[in-house]
Amino acid sequence: MKDGYIDFANSPMGAKLVNALGLPKPLPLERYQPGQPVVKGSVLVGGGGEPRLLEALASAFQRIGAQTLAHERLPQWVSVANKAGLITGRWGGNGKPGEKVKALVFDATGLTDSTQSDALYWFFHDAARSLLPCGRVIVFGRPPEQCKSPRQAAIQRALEGLTRSLGKELKKGSNAQLVYVAEGAEEQIESTLRFLISPRSAYVSAQVIRIGAPVGTAEIPGDWAKPLAGRKVLVTGASRGIGAAIAEVMAREGADVICLDVPQAKEPLEAVARKLGGKAIAMDIGAEDAPQKLVDAAKADGGWDVIVHNAGITRDKTIANMKEHLWQLVVNVNLSTQERINDAMVSAGALRRGGRIVCVSSISGIAGNMGQTNYAVSKAGVVGMVQACAPIFSEYGITINAVAPGFIETQMTAAIPFAIREAGRRMNSMSQGGQPVDVAETIAWFASPASAGITGNVVRVCGQSLIGA
Amino acid sequence: MKDGYIDFANSPMGAKLVNALGLPKPLPLERYQPGQPVVKGSVLVGGGGEPRLLEALASAFQRIGAQTLAHERLPQWVSVANKAGLITGRWGGNGKPGEKVKALVFDATGLTDSTQSDALYWFFHDAARSLLPCGRVIVFGRPPEQCKSPRQAAIQRALEGLTRSLGKELKKGSNAQLVYVAEGAEEQIESTLRFLISPRSAYVSAQVIRIGAPVGTAEIPGDWAKPLAGRKVLVTGASRGIGAAIAEVMAREGADVICLDVPQAKEPLEAVARKLGGKAIAMDIGAEDAPQKLVDAAKADGGWDVIVHNAGITRDKTIANMKEHLWQLVVNVNLSTQERINDAMVSAGALRRGGRIVCVSSISGIAGNMGQTNYAVSKAGVVGMVQACAPIFSEYGITINAVAPGFIETQMTAAIPFAIREAGRRMNSMSQGGQPVDVAETIAWFASPASAGITGNVVRVCGQSLIGA
């Protein structure tokens, strides 16, 4: 759970050795602490073509309280920002860089043809060296599948090549994301901007996020520090590890948490719930009557607002050596159970309008893994479930999304043999494993009432792990 | 270009050392030789639920001349196969495996709920150890996005977790693919089945392929050994490396090849064309008048049938160190030029009905790469172009697809520093780089008149490289 190498590589002697040997140099990642500003430093803004998001960005930055700067090729930012009541200035110019910044935000929604791609070049060429450690790159575009012309779709899809390359190039704990905003969904960006530009997204990199029209009613939290105030949030598998971290972050965000785990984990489960002022439910969610029991519990509680399907198990063997009941067990707990609970809770109205379902997939479900056919089937199925349920649940005002963790430091990963563990830890753009809180922060972003524009998304929390296919 | 390690690891002494040190054990991959049978060994067939592809599979196997065997949980295969005039038998039973087989083919189109996933378990559990080296796994399913219920979509999407895991687990040069066949497109599977089950797909693994209704008219080649007979095929960048291999395979498949490269490469270009009995065009396709020149050349030739956009360049630098003209050059040659040529050739009718466009993307375009922002932008754009143009070009009876090569042994990769080259070579399920011919065979499959059901696909030729995101 403790990665001693990070401390070593950042100690005076360790740093020398690491440099001399060309070893990976993981930087301790900045993580969110309540009370901190959303972004600790200036934000440099750029754009290409006729960018469509500037007004929405300016008002979001104004509410965030960010200090922005205009790249010389986006001079109009100054007036847009001023109109929004945002303090702003100009950055560099004539080939000279300006001050160091914490984030690079590029509005690429105006690009309609690949011949305009030099707009990307100028902004990132000029600014790449001016990004502070643990910096943020966010490129906004239009969903290629909704573009009016193939030329526009091609340049918009091309943005993914840029952000994924920058994620690998920037190093020093910085990350890079691509956010596709559907036409008309410009006002839905704020929760995503706040998440991505802040240390909450520490271990999320090279992701592609789609924001669309709001599902149900978009709500602006009265207090962005407590967006889940008054919301009842069920977290399964909450007795330890990632589940306990999720419950904790949910409570920090203001939620009333309902912590669920198997009866054998009753004691640590109740300890977690007690600490967070929440409830505990000890039950086996894989059982046939579990969905109805949850519906009853939710209804008795006046309905719940968020379900986090964190509970999951592994039973690893090559397919030739695997026993049938371990295949069935894993697929049932990790996939079929989630399907049954979602359908029961949504159709019974036990998950209220404005509800959020957040599932946990896995890099193994995306890329496959040796010895994990059962697990990968279940976790790939979660992706399918999320994508297929999104349009259906939206009629109930409910979103459904998934996180797909990569190498996260837990008791489970601590038990992995050293060499394999080290490979998992280092083979990503952060040269380190993630923390359970990184998964939890991502889930909290999906769970926010302000994230009504986000459904059917699968976001990896993997530090841009090399592993993908 | 020559990977000496493969020979070493397969020599008597080398094999001992490799075993003792736990080093990767790449097996020399079987590759297609004209005159060989499509599949060298028996094919074990399984299925789950009410499989919908059995008749189509049986008649395709009959034409292929394959020997099939029925897994005990698919007893109906025997009568379906017999009806198609296919010699077949039963395989194993009562927990005992049958003979060794060259391919495992599973029809999963009948799976409609995750609770049926044990059908996958039984087939692959029983058969995994019976797959011969350089074996083939093909799972057929229904496109999740077209499924009637979220439950069906989830289990169909789950198949990807299975094939990707099997690709990593099976080793010994075997590969595993997932083919989604749209309802009503069952008769379009043959060209894909032939490609995937044969040594032609040696370096293709863990891919997801979609087959839909035929674009234009589906044609069954009179001679499957010469499916491109009478077709005129333009190959750009044909003077060497992968381009020369493409031209060669196209000619082998019966095509009249038109080899194109820059004027500086005129000599080797003409040598390639001469050897293949084709034509040579020395021109700079990046020039503004290139599309019109190509339209004129094609029209003078009575129209062309296939365009293979192989020409591509790299100019690697981190974005901070990159010169603007090298950004522009790469995006222009690799992306904008392809857009211009396609639009000109299609709208002018210079690419005939039944035509095929095959583009070359790259793993760097999919996953991003350090020092390749320009290249990754261009190659990610190619993915967008393919996906956006597919529905438009289908109105002209033309398909458009792309291959995305991983580490391919060429002069270009031979110039990579040793350590990086070795990492690229070994970090995939085949523990070796691919050959130019592997890319060429994949392109030939897309180019076939029998591949009318395949458009908008991007298929990696990467041996299931770890690198993905």
Coordinates of N, CA, C and O in Angstrom, one line a residue, chain B residues 10-151:
Chain B
N10 N 14.6 -20.5 -30.1 CA 14.1 -21.7 -30.6 C 15.2 -22.7 -31.0 O 14.9 -23.8 -31.5
S11 N 16.4 -22.3 -30.7 CA 17.5 -23.3 -30.9 C 17.7 -24.1 -29.7 O 17.2 -23.7 -28.6
P12 N 18.3 -25.3 -29.8 CA 18.3 -26.2 -28.6 C 19.0 -25.5 -27.4 O 18.4 -25.6 -26.3
M13 N 20.1 -24.9 -27.5 CA 20.7 -24.2 -26.4 C 20.0 -23.0 -25.9 O 19.8 -22.8 -24.7
G14 N 19.6 -22.2 -26.9 CA 18.8 -21.0 -26.6 C 17.6 -21.3 -25.8 O 17.2 -20.6 -24.8
A15 N 16.9 -22.3 -26.2 CA 15.6 -22.7 -25.5 C 15.8 -23.0 -24.0 O 15.1 -22.5 -23.2
K16 N 17.0 -23.7 -23.8 CA 17.3 -24.0 -22.4 C 17.5 -22.7 -21.6 O 17.0 -22.5 -20.5
L17 N 18.3 -21.8 -22.1 CA 18.7 -20.6 -21.5 C 17.4 -19.7 -21.2 O 17.2 -19.2 -20.2
V18 N 16.6 -19.6 -22.3 CA 15.4 -18.8 -22.2 C 14.5 -19.4 -21.1 O 13.9 -18.6 -20.4
N19 N 14.3 -20.7 -21.0 CA 13.5 -21.3 -20.0 C 14.1 -21.0 -18.6 O 13.4 -20.6 -17.7
A20 N 15.4 -21.2 -18.5 CA 16.0 -21.0 -17.2 C 15.9 -19.6 -16.7 O 15.7 -19.3 -15.5
L21 N 15.9 -18.6 -17.6 CA 15.9 -17.2 -17.2 C 14.5 -16.6 -17.2 O 14.3 -15.4 -16.9
G22 N 13.5 -17.4 -17.7 CA 12.2 -16.9 -17.7 C 12.0 -15.8 -18.7 O 11.1 -14.9 -18.6
L23 N 12.7 -15.9 -19.8 CA 12.6 -14.9 -20.9 C 11.4 -15.2 -21.8 O 10.9 -16.3 -21.8
P24 N 11.0 -14.2 -22.6 CA 9.9 -14.5 -23.5 C 10.3 -15.6 -24.6 O 11.5 -15.7 -24.9
K25 N 9.3 -16.4 -25.0 CA 9.6 -17.5 -25.9 C 8.8 -17.3 -27.2 O 7.7 -17.9 -27.4
P26 N 9.2 -16.4 -28.0 CA 8.5 -16.2 -29.3 C 8.6 -17.4 -30.2 O 9.7 -18.0 -30.4
L27 N 7.5 -17.8 -30.7 CA 7.4 -18.9 -31.7 C 7.4 -18.4 -33.1 O 6.7 -17.4 -33.3
P28 N 8.2 -19.0 -34.0 CA 8.1 -18.4 -35.4 C 6.6 -18.6 -35.8 O 6.1 -19.7 -35.7
L29 N 6.0 -17.5 -36.3 CA 4.6 -17.6 -36.6 C 4.4 -18.2 -38.0 O 5.2 -18.0 -38.9
E30 N 3.4 -19.1 -38.1 CA 3.0 -19.6 -39.4 C 2.5 -18.5 -40.3 O 1.7 -17.7 -39.8
R31 N 2.9 -18.4 -41.5 CA 2.4 -17.4 -42.4 C 1.9 -18.1 -43.7 O 2.3 -19.2 -44.1
Y32 N 1.0 -17.4 -44.4 CA 0.3 -17.9 -45.6 C 1.2 -18.2 -46.7 O 2.0 -17.3 -47.1
Q33 N 1.1 -19.3 -47.3 CA 1.8 -19.6 -48.6 C 0.8 -20.0 -49.6 O -0.1 -20.9 -49.3
P34 N 0.8 -19.5 -50.8 CA -0.2 -19.8 -51.8 C -0.2 -21.3 -52.0 O 0.8 -22.0 -52.0
G35 N -1.4 -21.9 -52.2 CA -1.6 -23.3 -52.4 C -1.9 -24.1 -51.1 O -2.4 -25.2 -51.2
Q36 N -1.6 -23.5 -49.9 CA -1.9 -24.1 -48.7 C -3.4 -24.1 -48.4 O -4.1 -23.2 -48.8
P37 N -3.9 -25.1 -47.6 CA -5.3 -25.1 -47.2 C -5.5 -23.9 -46.3 O -4.5 -23.4 -45.7
V38 N -6.7 -23.4 -46.2 CA -7.0 -22.2 -45.4 C -6.7 -22.5 -43.9 O -6.0 -21.6 -43.3
V39 N -7.0 -23.7 -43.4 CA -6.7 -24.0 -42.1 C -6.1 -25.4 -42.0 O -6.7 -26.3 -42.5
K40 N -5.0 -25.4 -41.4 CA -4.2 -26.7 -41.3 C -4.5 -27.5 -40.1 O -3.7 -27.6 -39.2
G41 N -5.7 -28.1 -40.0 CA -6.1 -28.9 -38.9 C -7.6 -28.7 -38.7 O -8.3 -28.0 -39.4
S42 N -8.1 -29.4 -37.7 CA -9.6 -29.4 -37.4 C -10.0 -28.1 -36.7 O -9.2 -27.5 -36.1
V43 N -11.3 -27.9 -36.9 CA -11.9 -26.7 -36.2 C -13.0 -27.2 -35.2 O -13.9 -27.9 -35.6
L44 N -12.8 -26.8 -34.0 CA -13.8 -27.2 -33.0 C -14.8 -26.1 -32.9 O -14.5 -24.9 -32.7
V45 N -16.1 -26.5 -32.9 CA -17.2 -25.5 -33.0 C -18.0 -25.6 -31.7 O -18.4 -26.7 -31.3
G46 N -18.3 -24.4 -31.1 CA -19.2 -24.4 -29.9 C -20.2 -23.3 -30.1 O -20.1 -22.5 -31.0
G47 N -21.1 -23.2 -29.1 CA -22.0 -22.1 -29.1 C -22.8 -22.1 -27.9 O -22.8 -23.0 -27.1
G48 N -23.5 -21.0 -27.6 CA -24.3 -20.8 -26.4 C -25.7 -20.2 -26.7 O -25.9 -19.5 -27.7
G49 N -26.6 -20.5 -25.9 CA -28.0 -20.0 -26.1 C -28.6 -20.6 -27.4 O -28.4 -21.8 -27.6
E50 N -29.2 -19.8 -28.1 CA -29.7 -20.3 -29.5 C -28.9 -19.6 -30.5 O -29.2 -18.5 -31.0
P51 N -27.8 -20.2 -30.9 CA -26.8 -19.6 -31.8 C -27.4 -19.4 -33.2 O -28.1 -20.2 -33.7
R52 N -27.1 -18.2 -33.7 CA -27.8 -17.8 -35.0 C -26.9 -17.9 -36.2 O -27.4 -17.6 -37.3
L53 N -25.7 -18.3 -36.0 CA -24.7 -18.2 -37.1 C -24.4 -19.6 -37.7 O -23.6 -19.7 -38.6
L54 N -25.0 -20.7 -37.1 CA -24.5 -22.0 -37.4 C -24.6 -22.3 -38.9 O -23.7 -22.9 -39.5
E55 N -25.8 -22.0 -39.5 CA -25.9 -22.3 -40.9 C -24.9 -21.6 -41.7 O -24.3 -22.2 -42.6
A56 N -24.7 -20.3 -41.5 CA -23.8 -19.5 -42.2 C -22.3 -20.1 -42.0 O -21.6 -20.1 -43.0
L57 N -22.0 -20.4 -40.8 CA -20.7 -21.0 -40.5 C -20.5 -22.3 -41.3 O -19.5 -22.6 -41.9
A58 N -21.6 -23.2 -41.2 CA -21.4 -24.5 -41.9 C -21.2 -24.3 -43.4 O -20.3 -25.0 -44.0
S59 N -21.9 -23.4 -44.0 CA -21.7 -23.4 -45.5 C -20.4 -22.7 -45.8 O -19.7 -23.1 -46.8
A60 N -19.9 -21.8 -45.0 CA -18.6 -21.2 -45.2 C -17.5 -22.3 -45.0 O -16.6 -22.4 -45.8
F61 N -17.6 -23.0 -43.9 CA -16.6 -24.1 -43.7 C -16.6 -25.1 -44.8 O -15.6 -25.7 -45.1
Q62 N -17.8 -25.4 -45.3 CA -17.9 -26.3 -46.4 C -17.1 -25.8 -47.6 O -16.3 -26.6 -48.2
R63 N -17.3 -24.6 -48.0 CA -16.5 -24.0 -49.1 C -15.0 -23.9 -48.8 O -14.2 -24.1 -49.7
I64 N -14.7 -23.6 -47.6 CA -13.3 -23.5 -47.2 C -12.6 -24.9 -47.2 O -11.4 -25.0 -47.4
G65 N -13.5 -26.0 -47.1 CA -12.9 -27.3 -47.0 C -12.4 -27.7 -45.7 O -11.4 -28.4 -45.6
A66 N -13.0 -27.1 -44.6 CA -12.5 -27.4 -43.3 C -13.1 -28.6 -42.7 O -14.2 -29.0 -43.1
Q67 N -12.4 -29.3 -41.8 CA -12.9 -30.4 -41.1 C -13.3 -29.8 -39.7 O -12.5 -29.3 -39.0
T68 N -14.6 -30.0 -39.4 CA -15.0 -29.4 -38.1 C -15.4 -30.5 -37.1 O -15.7 -31.7 -37.5
L69 N -15.5 -30.2 -35.9 CA -15.9 -31.1 -34.8 C -16.8 -30.3 -33.9 O -16.7 -29.1 -33.7
A70 N -17.8 -31.1 -33.3 CA -18.8 -30.4 -32.4 C -18.4 -30.6 -31.0 O -18.1 -31.8 -30.5
H71 N -18.4 -29.5 -30.2 CA -18.2 -29.7 -28.7 C -19.5 -30.3 -28.2 O -20.6 -30.1 -28.8
E72 N -19.4 -31.0 -27.1 CA -20.5 -31.8 -26.6 C -21.7 -30.9 -26.2 O -22.9 -31.4 -26.2
R73 N -21.5 -29.6 -25.9 CA -22.6 -28.8 -25.6 C -23.2 -28.1 -26.8 O -24.1 -27.2 -26.7
L74 N -22.7 -28.4 -28.0 CA -23.4 -28.0 -29.2 C -23.6 -29.2 -30.1 O -23.2 -29.2 -31.3
P75 N -24.4 -30.1 -29.7 CA -24.6 -31.3 -30.4 C -25.3 -31.1 -31.8 O -25.1 -31.8 -32.8
Q76 N -26.1 -30.0 -31.8 CA -26.8 -29.7 -33.1 C -25.9 -29.3 -34.2 O -26.3 -29.3 -35.4
W77 N -24.6 -29.0 -33.9 CA -23.7 -28.7 -35.0 C -23.6 -29.9 -36.0 O -23.4 -29.7 -37.2
V78 N -23.7 -31.1 -35.5 CA -23.5 -32.3 -36.4 C -24.5 -32.3 -37.5 O -24.2 -32.4 -38.6
S79 N -25.8 -32.0 -37.1 CA -26.8 -32.1 -38.1 C -26.7 -30.9 -39.1 O -26.9 -31.0 -40.3
V80 N -26.5 -29.7 -38.5 CA -26.3 -28.5 -39.3 C -25.2 -28.7 -40.3 O -25.3 -28.4 -41.5
A81 N -24.1 -29.2 -39.8 CA -22.9 -29.4 -40.7 C -23.2 -30.4 -41.7 O -22.9 -30.2 -42.9
N82 N -23.8 -31.5 -41.4 CA -24.1 -32.6 -42.3 C -25.0 -32.0 -43.4 O -24.8 -32.3 -44.6
K83 N -26.0 -31.2 -43.0 CA -26.9 -30.6 -44.0 C -26.1 -29.7 -45.0 O -26.5 -29.7 -46.2
A84 N -25.1 -29.1 -44.6 CA -24.3 -28.3 -45.5 C -23.3 -29.1 -46.3 O -22.5 -28.5 -47.0
G85 N -23.3 -30.4 -46.1 CA -22.4 -31.3 -46.8 C -21.0 -31.2 -46.3 O -20.0 -31.4 -47.0
L86 N -20.9 -30.9 -45.0 CA -19.6 -30.7 -44.3 C -19.3 -32.0 -43.5 O -20.1 -32.5 -42.8
I87 N -18.1 -32.5 -43.7 CA -17.7 -33.7 -42.9 C -17.5 -33.2 -41.4 O -16.8 -32.2 -41.2
T88 N -18.1 -33.9 -40.5 CA -17.9 -33.4 -39.1 C -18.0 -34.6 -38.2 O -18.3 -35.7 -38.5
G89 N -17.5 -34.3 -36.9 CA -17.6 -35.4 -35.9 C -17.8 -34.8 -34.6 O -17.9 -33.6 -34.4
R90 N -17.8 -35.6 -33.5 CA -17.9 -35.1 -32.2 C -16.5 -35.0 -31.5 O -15.6 -35.8 -31.9
W91 N -16.4 -34.1 -30.6 CA -15.1 -33.9 -30.0 C -15.2 -34.1 -28.5 O -16.1 -33.5 -27.8
G92 N -14.4 -35.1 -28.0 CA -14.3 -35.3 -26.6 C -15.6 -35.6 -26.0 O -16.6 -36.2 -26.6
G93 N -15.8 -35.3 -24.7 CA -17.1 -35.5 -24.0 C -16.8 -36.1 -22.6 O -15.7 -36.7 -22.4
N94 N -17.8 -35.9 -21.8 CA -17.7 -36.4 -20.4 C -16.4 -35.9 -19.7 O -15.7 -36.7 -19.0
G95 N -16.0 -34.7 -20.0 CA -14.9 -34.1 -19.3 C -13.5 -34.5 -20.0 O -12.5 -34.1 -19.5
K96 N -13.6 -35.4 -21.0 CA -12.3 -35.7 -21.7 C -12.2 -35.0 -23.0 O -13.1 -34.9 -23.8
P97 N -11.0 -34.4 -23.2 CA -10.8 -33.7 -24.4 C -10.7 -34.6 -25.6 O -10.4 -35.8 -25.5
G98 N -11.0 -34.1 -26.8 CA -10.8 -34.8 -28.0 C -9.5 -34.5 -28.6 O -8.5 -34.1 -27.9
E99 N -9.4 -34.7 -30.0 CA -8.1 -34.4 -30.6 C -7.7 -33.0 -30.5 O -8.4 -32.1 -30.2
K100 N -6.4 -32.8 -30.8 CA -5.9 -31.4 -30.9 C -6.5 -30.7 -32.1 O -6.7 -31.3 -33.2
V101 N -6.8 -29.4 -32.0 CA -7.4 -28.7 -33.1 C -6.7 -27.4 -33.4 O -5.9 -26.9 -32.6
K102 N -6.9 -26.9 -34.6 CA -6.2 -25.7 -35.1 C -7.0 -24.5 -34.8 O -6.4 -23.4 -34.7
A103 N -8.3 -24.6 -34.6 CA -9.1 -23.4 -34.3 C -10.3 -23.7 -33.4 O -10.8 -24.8 -33.5
L104 N -10.6 -22.7 -32.6 CA -11.8 -22.8 -31.8 C -12.7 -21.7 -32.2 O -12.4 -20.5 -32.2
V105 N -13.9 -22.1 -32.7 CA -14.9 -21.1 -33.2 C -16.1 -21.2 -32.3 O -16.7 -22.3 -32.2
F106 N -16.5 -20.1 -31.7 CA -17.7 -20.1 -30.8 C -18.7 -19.1 -31.3 O -18.4 -18.0 -31.5
D107 N -19.9 -19.6 -31.5 CA -21.0 -18.8 -31.9 C -21.8 -18.3 -30.6 O -22.6 -19.0 -30.0
A108 N -21.5 -17.1 -30.2 CA -22.1 -16.5 -29.0 C -23.3 -15.6 -29.4 O -23.8 -14.9 -28.5
T109 N -23.7 -15.6 -30.6 CA -24.8 -14.7 -31.0 C -26.1 -15.1 -30.2 O -27.0 -14.2 -30.1
G110 N -26.2 -16.3 -29.6 CA -27.4 -16.6 -28.9 C -27.4 -16.2 -27.5 O -28.4 -16.4 -26.8
L111 N -26.4 -15.6 -27.0 CA -26.3 -15.3 -25.6 C -27.1 -13.9 -25.4 O -26.8 -12.9 -26.0
T112 N -28.0 -14.0 -24.5 CA -28.9 -12.8 -24.3 C -28.8 -12.3 -22.8 O -29.5 -11.3 -22.5
D113 N -28.1 -13.0 -22.0 CA -28.0 -12.6 -20.6 C -26.7 -13.0 -19.9 O -26.3 -14.1 -20.2
S114 N -26.2 -12.3 -19.0 CA -24.9 -12.6 -18.4 C -25.0 -14.0 -17.6 O -24.0 -14.6 -17.4
T115 N -26.2 -14.3 -17.2 CA -26.3 -15.6 -16.5 C -26.1 -16.8 -17.4 O -25.9 -17.9 -17.0
Q116 N -26.0 -16.6 -18.7 CA -25.6 -17.7 -19.7 C -24.1 -17.8 -19.9 O -23.7 -18.5 -20.8
S117 N -23.3 -17.0 -19.2 CA -21.9 -16.9 -19.6 C -21.2 -18.2 -19.4 O -20.1 -18.4 -19.9
D118 N -21.8 -19.2 -18.6 CA -21.1 -20.5 -18.4 C -20.9 -21.2 -19.7 O -20.0 -22.1 -19.8
A119 N -21.7 -20.9 -20.7 CA -21.5 -21.5 -22.0 C -20.1 -21.2 -22.6 O -19.4 -22.1 -23.2
L120 N -19.6 -20.0 -22.3 CA -18.2 -19.7 -22.7 C -17.2 -20.5 -21.9 O -16.2 -21.0 -22.4
Y121 N -17.5 -20.5 -20.6 CA -16.6 -21.3 -19.7 C -16.4 -22.7 -20.2 O -15.3 -23.2 -20.4
W122 N -17.5 -23.4 -20.4 CA -17.4 -24.8 -20.7 C -16.6 -25.1 -22.0 O -15.7 -26.0 -22.1
F123 N -16.9 -24.3 -23.0 CA -16.2 -24.5 -24.3 C -14.7 -24.2 -24.2 O -13.9 -25.1 -24.5
F124 N -14.4 -23.1 -23.6 CA -12.9 -22.7 -23.6 C -12.2 -23.4 -22.5 O -11.0 -23.7 -22.7
H125 N -12.8 -23.8 -21.4 CA -12.2 -24.6 -20.4 C -11.8 -25.9 -20.9 O -10.7 -26.4 -20.8
D126 N -12.8 -26.6 -21.6 CA -12.5 -27.9 -22.2 C -11.5 -27.9 -23.2 O -10.7 -28.8 -23.3
A127 N -11.5 -26.8 -24.0 CA -10.7 -26.9 -25.3 C -9.3 -26.2 -25.2 O -8.5 -26.4 -26.1
A128 N -9.1 -25.3 -24.2 CA -7.9 -24.4 -24.3 C -6.7 -25.2 -24.5 O -5.8 -24.8 -25.2
R129 N -6.5 -26.4 -23.8 CA -5.3 -27.1 -23.9 C -5.2 -27.9 -25.2 O -4.1 -28.5 -25.4
S130 N -6.2 -28.0 -25.9 CA -6.2 -28.8 -27.2 C -5.9 -27.9 -28.4 O -6.0 -28.5 -29.5
L131 N -5.6 -26.7 -28.2 CA -5.3 -25.8 -29.4 C -3.9 -26.0 -29.8 O -2.9 -25.8 -29.0
L132 N -3.7 -26.3 -31.1 CA -2.3 -26.4 -31.6 C -1.6 -25.1 -31.6 O -2.2 -24.0 -31.6
P133 N -0.3 -25.1 -31.7 CA 0.5 -23.8 -31.9 C 0.0 -23.0 -33.1 O -0.5 -23.6 -34.1
C134 N 0.1 -21.7 -33.0 CA -0.4 -20.8 -34.0 C -1.9 -21.1 -34.3 O -2.3 -21.1 -35.4
G135 N -2.6 -21.4 -33.2 CA -4.0 -21.7 -33.3 C -4.8 -20.5 -33.4 O -4.3 -19.4 -33.3
R136 N -6.1 -20.7 -33.6 CA -7.0 -19.5 -33.8 C -8.2 -19.7 -32.9 O -8.8 -20.7 -32.8
V137 N -8.6 -18.5 -32.3 CA -9.8 -18.5 -31.5 C -10.7 -17.4 -32.2 O -10.2 -16.3 -32.3
I138 N -11.9 -17.7 -32.6 CA -12.8 -16.7 -33.1 C -14.2 -16.8 -32.4 O -14.8 -17.9 -32.4
V139 N -14.6 -15.8 -31.8 CA -15.9 -15.7 -31.1 C -16.8 -14.8 -31.9 O -16.4 -13.6 -32.3
F140 N -17.9 -15.3 -32.3 CA -18.9 -14.5 -33.0 C -20.0 -14.0 -32.1 O -20.5 -14.8 -31.3
G141 N -20.3 -12.7 -32.2 CA -21.4 -12.2 -31.3 C -22.2 -11.2 -32.1 O -22.1 -11.0 -33.3
R142 N -23.1 -10.5 -31.4 CA -24.0 -9.4 -32.0 C -23.4 -8.1 -31.5 O -23.1 -7.9 -30.3
P143 N -23.4 -7.1 -32.4 CA -22.9 -5.8 -32.0 C -23.7 -5.3 -30.7 O -25.0 -5.1 -30.8
P144 N -23.1 -5.0 -29.6 CA -23.8 -4.5 -28.4 C -24.7 -3.4 -28.7 O -25.8 -3.3 -28.2
E145 N -24.2 -2.4 -29.5 CA -25.0 -1.2 -29.8 C -26.3 -1.5 -30.6 O -27.1 -0.6 -30.7
Q146 N -26.4 -2.7 -31.1 CA -27.7 -3.0 -31.8 C -28.5 -4.0 -31.0 O -29.6 -4.4 -31.6
C147 N -28.1 -4.3 -29.8 CA -28.9 -5.4 -29.1 C -30.2 -4.8 -28.6 O -30.3 -3.6 -28.3
K148 N -31.2 -5.7 -28.5 CA -32.6 -5.2 -28.1 C -32.7 -4.9 -26.6 O -33.4 -4.1 -26.2
S149 N -31.9 -5.6 -25.8 CA -32.0 -5.3 -24.3 C -30.6 -5.0 -23.8 O -29.6 -5.5 -24.3
P150 N -30.6 -4.2 -22.7 CA -29.3 -4.0 -22.0 C -28.6 -5.3 -21.6 O -27.4 -5.4 -21.6
R151 N -29.4 -6.2 -21.1 CA -28.8 -7.5 -20.7 C -28.1 -8.2 -21.8 O -27.0 -8.7 -21.7

